[in-house]
CSV table of C-alpha atoms in Angstrom, one decimal:
chain,number,residue,atom,x,y,z
A,1,MET,CA,-7.7,46.5,-43.8
A,2,THR,CA,-7.5,48.7,-46.9
A,3,ASP,CA,-10.5,50.4,-48.4
A,4,SER,CA,-10.2,49.4,-52.0
A,5,PRO,CA,-9.9,45.7,-52.8
A,6,LEU,CA,-6.9,44.1,-54.4
A,7,ILE,CA,-7.9,42.9,-57.8
A,8,ILE,CA,-6.8,39.4,-58.6
A,9,HIS,CA,-7.1,38.3,-62.3
A,10,VAL,CA,-8.2,34.7,-62.7
A,11,ARG,CA,-6.6,32.9,-65.6
A,12,ALA,CA,-8.6,30.8,-68.2
A,13,ASP,CA,-7.8,27.6,-66.2
A,14,ASN,CA,-9.3,29.3,-63.1
A,15,ALA,CA,-5.9,29.5,-61.4
A,16,ALA,CA,-5.0,32.8,-59.6
A,17,THR,CA,-2.1,34.3,-57.8
A,18,LEU,CA,-2.4,36.4,-54.7
A,19,THR,CA,0.4,38.6,-53.4
A,20,CYS,CA,0.1,40.1,-49.9
A,21,PRO,CA,0.5,43.9,-50.2
A,22,SER,CA,2.2,43.9,-46.8
A,23,CYS,CA,4.9,41.2,-47.0
A,24,ASN,CA,4.8,40.2,-50.7
A,25,ARG,CA,4.2,36.6,-49.8
A,26,VAL,CA,2.8,34.8,-52.9
A,27,LYS,CA,0.0,32.2,-52.9
A,28,HIS,CA,-1.2,30.3,-56.0
A,29,PHE,CA,-4.8,28.9,-55.7
A,30,SER,CA,-7.7,27.6,-57.7
A,31,ALA,CA,-10.6,30.1,-58.0
A,32,THR,CA,-13.0,27.4,-59.1
A,33,PRO,CA,-14.8,27.3,-55.7
A,34,TYR,CA,-15.5,31.0,-56.0
A,35,LEU,CA,-17.2,30.9,-59.5
A,36,ALA,CA,-20.7,30.8,-58.1
A,37,ALA,CA,-19.9,32.6,-54.8
A,38,ARG,CA,-19.1,36.2,-54.0
A,39,HIS,CA,-16.1,37.5,-55.9
A,40,THR,CA,-15.1,40.0,-53.1
A,41,MET,CA,-13.7,38.6,-49.9
A,42,SER,CA,-11.6,39.4,-46.9
A,43,VAL,CA,-8.2,37.7,-46.6
A,44,ARG,CA,-5.8,37.4,-43.8
A,45,CYS,CA,-2.1,36.6,-44.6
A,46,SER,CA,0.1,34.6,-42.3
A,47,CYS,CA,2.0,37.8,-41.6
A,48,GLY,CA,-1.1,39.2,-39.9
A,49,ALA,CA,-2.2,41.6,-42.6
A,50,SER,CA,-5.8,41.8,-43.5
A,51,PHE,CA,-7.1,43.0,-46.9
A,52,SER,CA,-10.0,42.8,-49.3
A,53,VAL,CA,-9.7,40.9,-52.6
A,54,LEU,CA,-11.8,41.0,-55.7
A,55,LEU,CA,-11.6,38.0,-58.1
A,56,ASN,CA,-11.8,39.2,-61.7
A,57,PHE,CA,-13.0,36.3,-63.9
A,58,ARG,CA,-13.2,38.5,-67.1
A,59,ARG,CA,-11.4,36.9,-70.1
A,60,ASN,CA,-10.6,40.2,-71.8
A,61,PHE,CA,-9.1,43.5,-70.5
A,62,ARG,CA,-11.7,46.2,-70.0
A,63,LYS,CA,-10.7,49.8,-70.7
A,64,GLN,CA,-12.5,52.6,-68.8
A,65,LEU,CA,-13.5,55.5,-71.0
A,66,ASN,CA,-16.2,58.1,-71.6
A,67,LEU,CA,-17.3,58.3,-75.2
A,68,PRO,CA,-20.6,59.4,-76.6
A,69,GLY,CA,-22.5,57.2,-79.0
A,70,THR,CA,-25.9,55.8,-80.1
A,71,TYR,CA,-27.7,52.5,-79.8
A,72,LEU,CA,-30.5,50.9,-81.8
A,73,ILE,CA,-32.6,47.9,-80.8
A,74,ILE,CA,-32.6,45.5,-83.8
A,75,THR,CA,-34.5,42.5,-82.3
A,76,PRO,CA,-37.6,41.9,-84.4
A,77,GLY,CA,-40.7,43.2,-82.8
A,78,HIS,CA,-38.9,45.6,-80.6
A,79,SER,CA,-38.0,49.2,-81.2
A,80,GLY,CA,-36.0,52.0,-79.6
A,81,GLY,CA,-32.8,53.8,-79.7
A,82,GLY,CA,-31.0,56.8,-78.3
A,83,MET,CA,-27.9,58.4,-77.0
A,84,ILE,CA,-25.4,56.5,-74.9
A,85,GLN,CA,-22.2,57.1,-73.0
A,86,VAL,CA,-19.7,54.2,-73.4
A,87,ASN,CA,-18.1,53.7,-70.0
A,88,ASN,CA,-15.9,50.7,-70.7
A,89,LEU,CA,-14.8,48.6,-73.7
A,90,SER,CA,-13.1,45.2,-74.3
A,91,ARG,CA,-12.6,43.1,-77.4
A,92,SER,CA,-15.8,41.1,-76.5
A,93,GLY,CA,-18.2,43.8,-75.3
A,94,ALA,CA,-19.0,47.2,-73.9
A,95,GLY,CA,-20.6,48.8,-70.9
A,96,PHE,CA,-22.7,52.0,-71.4
A,97,THR,CA,-25.2,54.3,-69.8
A,98,VAL,CA,-28.4,55.4,-71.4
A,99,SER,CA,-29.9,58.8,-70.8
A,100,GLY,CA,-33.5,58.9,-69.8
A,101,MET,CA,-36.1,56.1,-70.4
A,102,HIS,CA,-35.2,53.1,-72.5
A,103,ASN,CA,-36.7,49.8,-73.7
A,104,LEU,CA,-33.5,47.7,-73.4
A,105,ALA,CA,-33.8,44.2,-71.9
A,106,LYS,CA,-31.6,41.2,-71.4
A,107,ASP,CA,-31.0,39.1,-74.6
A,108,GLN,CA,-32.1,41.8,-77.0
A,109,ASP,CA,-30.0,42.4,-80.1
A,110,ILE,CA,-28.7,45.9,-80.5
A,111,GLN,CA,-26.4,47.9,-82.6
A,112,ILE,CA,-24.1,50.5,-81.0
A,113,GLU,CA,-22.1,53.1,-82.7
A,114,PHE,CA,-19.4,55.4,-81.3
A,115,GLN,CA,-16.1,57.0,-82.2
A,116,LEU,CA,-12.8,56.0,-80.5
A,117,ASN,CA,-10.6,58.8,-79.3
A,118,ASP,CA,-7.6,57.3,-81.2
A,119,ARG,CA,-5.5,59.1,-83.9
A,120,LYS,CA,-7.7,57.7,-86.7
A,121,ARG,CA,-10.9,58.7,-84.9
A,122,THR,CA,-12.1,55.1,-85.7
A,123,VAL,CA,-15.9,54.7,-85.8
A,124,LEU,CA,-17.0,51.4,-84.3
A,125,LYS,CA,-20.4,50.1,-85.4
A,126,LYS,CA,-21.0,46.8,-83.6
A,127,GLN,CA,-23.9,44.4,-83.3
A,128,ALA,CA,-24.3,43.1,-79.8
A,129,VAL,CA,-26.5,41.2,-77.3
A,130,VAL,CA,-27.6,42.9,-74.1
A,131,ARG,CA,-26.3,40.8,-71.2
A,132,THR,CA,-27.1,43.0,-68.2
A,133,VAL,CA,-29.5,45.8,-67.5
A,134,ARG,CA,-29.2,47.7,-64.2
A,135,GLN,CA,-31.5,50.7,-64.5
A,136,ASN,CA,-29.6,52.9,-67.0
A,137,VAL,CA,-26.4,50.9,-66.9
A,138,ILE,CA,-26.2,48.3,-69.8
A,139,GLY,CA,-23.6,45.6,-70.5
A,140,CYS,CA,-23.5,44.0,-73.9
A,141,GLU,CA,-21.4,41.3,-75.7
A,142,PHE,CA,-20.4,41.9,-79.3
A,143,LYS,CA,-21.8,39.4,-81.9
A,144,ASP,CA,-19.7,40.2,-84.9
A,145,HIS,CA,-16.0,40.3,-85.4
A,146,THR,CA,-14.9,42.6,-88.2
A,147,GLU,CA,-11.9,44.2,-89.7
A,148,LEU,CA,-12.3,47.0,-87.1
A,149,ASP,CA,-11.2,44.5,-84.4
A,150,LYS,CA,-7.6,45.2,-85.3
A,151,ASP,CA,-8.2,48.9,-84.6
A,152,LEU,CA,-10.1,48.0,-81.4
A,153,GLY,CA,-7.3,45.8,-80.2
A,154,PHE,CA,-4.7,48.5,-80.8
A,155,PHE,CA,-6.8,51.0,-79.0
A,156,LEU,CA,-7.3,48.8,-76.0
A,157,GLN,CA,-3.5,48.3,-75.7
A,158,ASN,CA,-2.8,52.1,-75.5
């Protein structure tokens, strides 16, 4: 059994295709039964090979990066802001880490701003909703779609 799991991307119709890394046997299956279950599992192919599989239900490609930026809580009645490190980015959201203490909570509205490391040095300033908070690791979903989405899409493809 290999150490790192084989990542299987699940399509919008919840269909997935698994290819054995040992014998290249292909199996098409529905990932619907695994939506509410664990997304990492052990698989044994009919050739005898065992390996770990991670089902990826994300609808958008997520690019790993390391870019400095800032955040500001814009939910009425809440305040806070500070420096962030953007760790990953997709068309629909971002993941970042916050240095030190923060007041971020699930479902808060925030604004994040950072500069892409593309040729144009595009500055992204996006309003978002916080979806996950795991200590200093935050996941957010963008609320607005602007003219910068074209630059973002191009950046994510390269």
